[in-house]
Amino acid sequence: MQQEGIIIKGIGGFYYVETSSGVFECKAKGKFRKEKISPLTGDKVTITLREDKENTIDEIHPRKNKLTRPPVANIDKLMIVVSSDKPAPNYPVIDKMTVLAEKNNIEPVIVITKTDLADCQQLYKTYASTGYRVYLYSDVNDTSMLDSIKSELKGCITAFTGNSGVGKSTLINALSGDLSLKTGDISDKLGRGRHTTRQAEIFHIGEGSVIDTAGFSSIDFSNDNVILSRELELYFREFADYIGECKFTGCAHLGEKGCRICALVEEGIISRNRYESYLQFYNEQKNLKEWNL
């Protein structure tokens, strides 16, 4: 018997598919391995249920988007969780996540956690100035933003992502009220969190769905999310209104004479932190050409 559903979790080659009649454990058909396609949490699939054999995933439906880190598909929003301290904010990591979201037509939302540990006004200002929605949250002394954050989830599939130890699982627990996802401590020696989430998994909260994902300490533009240097300006939202206003056609915004973007950085209209991330990414990608892909 065939049914359609969505993959809510994958562990050790087994995939758990939620359908209208329940959740079923399935194995992916061998053809996906031959085609070098890996099923992902969030994939819409057709499965065959069998009484005497393993249930199988027979078809992965076309994806509207896909990320490699976190490994998810078909998401509407990317909730980028950043802590004010322990671990300290890593602007390039945050900015790579926003760039990947923009490239894949996913709406980035920023949540700054642990606001009781350090002043986070500069961090807030950096991302609020881009036009992104930014929320402040502390599970110690200020939970007033929970309802606003929860409203972001309505009618969406939202993946929570961020460095290890920033409090993704803690935040999801607070939003749900009845989940008890495992959370971890910060290593004083390393200054970063220990991984507690091992795989991407979908949970239903209110009228939306969230994906808790494994934390990480670094990220790059690779696999299906390779980005050419000349494309980068398209994925920095705060550049959008000014592209084409530079003195020379084809300006890369690296300090060229008459560059409108550089002038706005000097005026404080575009965040210097964000612009420095742009420069870093441009230099990382500048030797990559289309014919290398």
CSV table of C-alpha atoms in Angstrom, one decimal:
chain,number,residue,atom,x,y,z
A,1,MET,CA,0.0,0.0,0.0
A,2,GLN,CA,1.4,3.4,-1.0
A,3,GLN,CA,1.1,6.6,1.0
A,4,GLU,CA,2.5,10.1,0.9
A,5,GLY,CA,4.1,11.8,3.8
A,6,ILE,CA,7.0,13.8,5.1
A,7,ILE,CA,10.3,12.6,6.6
A,8,ILE,CA,10.5,13.8,10.2
A,9,LYS,CA,13.7,12.1,11.1
A,10,GLY,CA,16.5,9.9,9.8
A,11,ILE,CA,18.7,7.7,11.9
A,12,GLY,CA,21.3,5.1,10.8
A,13,GLY,CA,19.7,4.5,7.4
A,14,PHE,CA,16.2,4.4,8.7
A,15,TYR,CA,13.7,7.2,8.0
A,16,TYR,CA,10.6,8.0,9.9
A,17,VAL,CA,7.8,9.2,7.6
A,18,GLU,CA,4.7,11.0,8.9
A,19,THR,CA,1.6,10.3,6.9
A,20,SER,CA,-2.1,10.9,7.5
A,21,SER,CA,-2.4,7.5,9.2
A,22,GLY,CA,0.7,7.6,11.4
A,23,VAL,CA,4.5,7.5,11.5
A,24,PHE,CA,6.3,4.6,9.7
A,25,GLU,CA,9.9,3.5,9.7
A,26,CYS,CA,11.2,3.1,6.2
A,27,LYS,CA,14.4,2.3,4.3
A,28,ALA,CA,15.3,4.3,1.1
A,29,LYS,CA,15.3,2.3,-2.1
A,30,GLY,CA,18.7,1.5,-3.5
A,31,LYS,CA,18.1,3.7,-6.6
A,32,PHE,CA,18.6,6.8,-4.4
A,33,ARG,CA,22.1,5.7,-3.5
A,34,LYS,CA,22.9,5.0,-7.2
A,35,GLU,CA,21.7,8.5,-8.0
A,36,LYS,CA,23.6,10.0,-5.1
A,37,ILE,CA,20.5,11.4,-3.5
A,38,SER,CA,20.1,11.3,0.3
A,39,PRO,CA,16.7,11.7,1.8
A,40,LEU,CA,16.4,14.6,4.1
A,41,THR,CA,14.3,15.7,7.0
A,42,GLY,CA,11.5,17.8,5.4
A,43,ASP,CA,11.4,15.7,2.2
A,44,LYS,CA,7.9,15.0,0.9
A,45,VAL,CA,7.9,11.3,-0.2
A,46,THR,CA,5.9,8.4,-1.5
A,47,ILE,CA,6.3,5.3,0.6
A,48,THR,CA,5.2,1.6,0.3
A,49,LEU,CA,4.0,-0.1,3.4
A,50,ARG,CA,4.5,-3.9,3.5
A,51,GLU,CA,3.4,-6.5,6.1
A,52,ASP,CA,6.1,-9.0,5.3
A,53,LYS,CA,9.0,-6.7,4.3
A,54,GLU,CA,10.6,-3.4,5.2
A,55,ASN,CA,8.6,-0.3,4.3
A,56,THR,CA,10.4,1.7,1.6
A,57,ILE,CA,10.7,5.2,0.4
A,58,ASP,CA,9.9,4.9,-3.3
A,59,GLU,CA,9.9,8.6,-4.5
A,60,ILE,CA,11.3,11.9,-3.2
A,61,HIS,CA,9.1,14.6,-4.5
A,62,PRO,CA,10.7,17.8,-6.1
A,63,ARG,CA,12.2,20.0,-3.4
A,64,LYS,CA,11.6,23.8,-3.2
A,65,ASN,CA,14.9,24.2,-1.4
A,66,LYS,CA,17.6,22.2,0.3
A,67,LEU,CA,20.4,23.0,2.7
A,68,THR,CA,23.5,20.9,3.4
A,69,ARG,CA,24.1,22.3,6.9
A,70,PRO,CA,21.7,21.9,8.5
A,71,PRO,CA,20.6,18.9,6.3
A,72,VAL,CA,17.0,19.8,5.6
A,73,ALA,CA,14.6,20.3,2.7
A,74,ASN,CA,11.4,22.3,1.9
A,75,ILE,CA,11.7,24.8,4.8
A,76,ASP,CA,10.0,28.2,4.9
A,77,LYS,CA,12.1,29.9,7.6
A,78,LEU,CA,15.5,29.6,9.0
A,79,MET,CA,15.6,30.5,12.7
A,80,ILE,CA,19.2,31.5,13.3
A,81,VAL,CA,19.9,31.2,17.0
A,82,VAL,CA,22.8,33.3,18.4
A,83,SER,CA,23.9,33.7,22.0
A,84,SER,CA,25.1,36.9,23.4
A,85,ASP,CA,28.0,35.0,25.1
A,86,LYS,CA,29.1,31.4,25.9
A,87,PRO,CA,29.6,31.0,23.0
A,88,ALA,CA,30.3,34.5,21.8
A,89,PRO,CA,28.6,35.6,18.5
A,90,ASN,CA,30.4,34.6,15.4
A,91,TYR,CA,29.4,37.1,12.7
A,92,PRO,CA,30.8,35.2,9.7
A,93,VAL,CA,28.9,32.1,10.7
A,94,ILE,CA,25.7,34.0,11.2
A,95,ASP,CA,26.2,35.8,7.9
A,96,LYS,CA,26.9,32.6,6.0
A,97,MET,CA,23.6,31.3,7.2
A,98,THR,CA,21.7,34.4,6.1
A,99,VAL,CA,23.4,34.2,2.7
A,100,LEU,CA,22.4,30.5,2.3
A,101,ALA,CA,18.9,31.3,3.3
A,102,GLU,CA,18.6,34.2,0.8
A,103,LYS,CA,20.0,32.0,-2.0
A,104,ASN,CA,17.4,29.3,-1.3
A,105,ASN,CA,14.4,31.7,-0.9
A,106,ILE,CA,14.2,30.9,2.8
A,107,GLU,CA,13.2,33.7,5.2
A,108,PRO,CA,16.0,34.3,7.8
A,109,VAL,CA,14.9,35.2,11.4
A,110,ILE,CA,17.4,35.9,14.1
A,111,VAL,CA,17.0,35.0,17.8
A,112,ILE,CA,19.6,36.3,20.3
A,113,THR,CA,19.6,34.1,23.4
A,114,LYS,CA,21.3,34.4,26.8
A,115,THR,CA,20.7,38.1,26.8
A,116,ASP,CA,21.3,38.1,30.6
A,117,LEU,CA,25.0,37.2,30.0
A,118,ALA,CA,26.2,40.1,28.0
A,119,ASP,CA,25.2,43.4,26.3
A,120,CYS,CA,23.8,42.4,22.9
A,121,GLN,CA,22.7,45.8,21.6
A,122,GLN,CA,25.4,46.0,18.9
A,123,LEU,CA,24.5,42.5,17.7
A,124,TYR,CA,20.8,43.4,17.7
A,125,LYS,CA,21.5,46.6,15.8
A,126,THR,CA,23.7,44.8,13.2
A,127,TYR,CA,20.9,42.5,12.1
A,128,ALA,CA,17.9,44.7,12.7
A,129,SER,CA,19.4,47.2,10.3
A,130,THR,CA,19.4,44.7,7.5
A,131,GLY,CA,15.6,44.4,7.7
A,132,TYR,CA,15.6,40.9,9.3
A,133,ARG,CA,13.3,40.3,12.2
A,134,VAL,CA,15.4,40.0,15.4
A,135,TYR,CA,14.2,38.7,18.8
A,136,LEU,CA,15.9,38.9,22.2
A,137,TYR,CA,15.4,36.0,24.6
A,138,SER,CA,16.6,34.9,28.0
A,139,ASP,CA,15.3,31.8,29.8
A,140,VAL,CA,16.6,33.3,33.0
A,141,ASN,CA,14.9,36.7,33.4
A,142,ASP,CA,13.0,37.6,30.2
A,143,THR,CA,10.6,35.3,28.4
A,144,SER,CA,8.4,38.1,27.1
A,145,MET,CA,9.4,37.5,23.5
A,146,LEU,CA,8.3,33.8,23.5
A,147,ASP,CA,4.8,34.6,22.1
A,148,SER,CA,6.3,36.7,19.3
A,149,ILE,CA,8.8,34.0,18.4
A,150,LYS,CA,6.1,31.4,18.5
A,151,SER,CA,4.0,33.5,16.1
A,152,GLU,CA,6.8,33.1,13.5
A,153,LEU,CA,6.1,29.4,13.4
A,154,LYS,CA,2.5,29.5,12.4
A,155,GLY,CA,1.8,27.8,9.1
A,156,CYS,CA,5.5,27.2,8.4
A,157,ILE,CA,8.2,24.6,8.6
A,158,THR,CA,11.0,26.4,10.5
A,159,ALA,CA,14.5,25.0,10.9
A,160,PHE,CA,16.4,26.1,14.0
A,161,THR,CA,20.2,26.4,13.4
A,162,GLY,CA,23.3,27.9,15.0
A,163,ASN,CA,26.5,27.2,16.7
A,164,SER,CA,26.7,24.5,19.3
A,165,GLY,CA,25.6,25.7,22.7
A,166,VAL,CA,23.6,28.7,21.7
A,167,GLY,CA,20.4,27.3,23.1
A,168,LYS,CA,18.4,26.0,20.2
A,169,SER,CA,16.9,23.0,22.0
A,170,THR,CA,16.3,25.1,25.2
A,171,LEU,CA,14.4,27.6,23.1
A,172,ILE,CA,12.3,24.9,21.3
A,173,ASN,CA,11.5,23.4,24.7
A,174,ALA,CA,10.3,26.8,25.9
A,175,LEU,CA,8.2,27.4,22.8
A,176,SER,CA,6.5,24.0,23.0
A,177,GLY,CA,5.8,23.8,26.7
A,178,ASP,CA,5.8,20.0,26.6
A,179,LEU,CA,8.9,18.8,24.7
A,180,SER,CA,11.9,17.8,26.7
A,181,LEU,CA,14.7,18.0,24.2
A,182,LYS,CA,18.1,17.2,25.6
A,183,THR,CA,20.2,20.3,26.3
A,184,GLY,CA,24.0,20.7,26.9
A,185,ASP,CA,26.5,22.8,28.9
A,186,ILE,CA,29.2,25.0,27.6
A,187,SER,CA,32.8,23.8,27.9
A,188,ASP,CA,34.7,26.5,29.9
A,189,LYS,CA,37.9,25.3,28.3
A,190,LEU,CA,36.8,25.5,24.7
A,191,GLY,CA,34.1,28.2,25.0
A,192,ARG,CA,31.7,26.3,22.9
A,193,GLY,CA,28.8,23.9,23.3
A,194,ARG,CA,28.7,20.2,23.3
A,195,HIS,CA,26.4,18.6,20.6
A,196,THR,CA,23.2,17.3,22.1
A,197,THR,CA,21.0,17.2,19.0
A,198,ARG,CA,22.4,14.4,16.7
A,199,GLN,CA,20.0,14.6,13.8
A,200,ALA,CA,17.5,16.9,12.3
A,201,GLU,CA,14.0,16.1,13.6
A,202,ILE,CA,10.6,17.7,13.0
A,203,PHE,CA,8.3,18.6,15.9
A,204,HIS,CA,4.9,20.2,15.8
A,205,ILE,CA,4.4,23.3,17.9
A,206,GLY,CA,1.1,25.1,17.8
A,207,GLU,CA,0.1,25.6,14.2
A,208,GLY,CA,3.6,25.1,12.8
A,209,SER,CA,6.4,22.7,12.6
A,210,VAL,CA,10.0,23.1,13.7
A,211,ILE,CA,13.2,21.2,12.9
A,212,ASP,CA,15.8,20.9,15.7
A,213,THR,CA,19.2,20.5,14.1
A,214,ALA,CA,22.7,19.6,15.2
A,215,GLY,CA,25.0,22.5,16.2
A,216,PHE,CA,28.2,23.2,14.5
A,217,SER,CA,31.3,25.4,14.9
A,218,SER,CA,31.9,26.4,11.2
A,219,ILE,CA,30.2,26.4,7.8
A,220,ASP,CA,31.1,26.9,4.2
A,221,PHE,CA,29.6,27.3,0.8
A,222,SER,CA,29.9,23.8,-0.6
A,223,ASN,CA,28.0,20.9,-2.2
A,224,ASP,CA,24.6,22.1,-3.5
A,225,ASN,CA,25.1,25.6,-2.0
A,226,VAL,CA,28.2,26.8,-3.8
A,227,ILE,CA,28.1,30.6,-4.3
A,228,LEU,CA,30.2,32.6,-6.8
A,229,SER,CA,31.8,35.8,-5.6
A,230,ARG,CA,29.9,37.9,-8.2
A,231,GLU,CA,26.6,36.6,-6.8
A,232,LEU,CA,27.3,37.6,-3.2
A,233,GLU,CA,25.9,41.1,-3.5
A,234,LEU,CA,22.5,39.6,-4.2
A,235,TYR,CA,22.3,37.8,-0.9
A,236,PHE,CA,23.2,40.7,1.4
A,237,ARG,CA,19.7,42.2,1.8
A,238,GLU,CA,20.9,45.6,2.8
A,239,PHE,CA,22.7,46.0,-0.5
A,240,ALA,CA,19.6,45.5,-2.6
A,241,ASP,CA,18.4,49.1,-2.8
A,242,TYR,CA,21.8,50.4,-3.9
A,243,ILE,CA,23.1,47.8,-6.4
A,244,GLY,CA,23.6,49.7,-9.7
A,245,GLU,CA,24.3,53.0,-8.0
A,246,CYS,CA,28.1,52.6,-8.0
A,247,LYS,CA,30.1,54.8,-10.3
A,248,PHE,CA,31.4,51.9,-12.4
A,249,THR,CA,29.5,49.0,-13.9
A,250,GLY,CA,30.5,45.6,-12.4
A,251,CYS,CA,31.7,47.1,-9.1
A,252,ALA,CA,32.6,44.3,-6.7
A,253,HIS,CA,32.3,46.7,-3.6
A,254,LEU,CA,35.9,46.0,-2.5
A,255,GLY,CA,36.9,49.6,-2.1
A,256,GLU,CA,36.7,50.8,-5.7
A,257,LYS,CA,36.4,54.6,-6.3
A,258,GLY,CA,32.8,55.7,-6.4
A,259,CYS,CA,31.5,52.5,-4.8
A,260,ARG,CA,28.0,53.3,-3.3
A,261,ILE,CA,28.1,50.3,-0.9
A,262,CYS,CA,31.5,51.3,0.5
A,263,ALA,CA,30.3,54.9,1.0
A,264,LEU,CA,27.2,53.6,2.9
A,265,VAL,CA,29.5,51.5,5.2
A,266,GLU,CA,31.5,54.7,6.0
A,267,GLU,CA,28.3,56.5,6.7
A,268,GLY,CA,27.2,53.8,9.1
A,269,ILE,CA,24.1,53.0,7.1
A,270,ILE,CA,25.4,49.5,6.2
A,271,SER,CA,26.9,47.6,9.1
A,272,ARG,CA,30.7,47.3,9.1
A,273,ASN,CA,30.5,43.8,10.6
A,274,ARG,CA,28.3,42.7,7.8
A,275,TYR,CA,30.4,44.3,5.2
A,276,GLU,CA,33.5,42.7,6.6
A,277,SER,CA,31.8,39.3,6.2
A,278,TYR,CA,31.0,40.2,2.6
A,279,LEU,CA,34.7,40.9,2.0
A,280,GLN,CA,35.7,37.6,3.7
A,281,PHE,CA,33.3,35.6,1.6
A,282,TYR,CA,34.2,37.4,-1.6
A,283,ASN,CA,37.9,36.6,-1.1
A,284,GLU,CA,37.1,32.9,-0.2
A,285,GLN,CA,35.1,32.5,-3.4
A,286,LYS,CA,36.9,34.7,-5.9
A,287,ASN,CA,38.9,31.9,-7.5
A,288,LEU,CA,35.9,29.8,-8.0
A,289,LYS,CA,34.5,30.0,-11.6
A,290,GLU,CA,31.4,28.6,-13.1
A,291,TRP,CA,33.3,26.0,-15.2
A,292,ASN,CA,34.7,24.6,-11.9
A,293,LEU,CA,31.3,23.6,-10.7
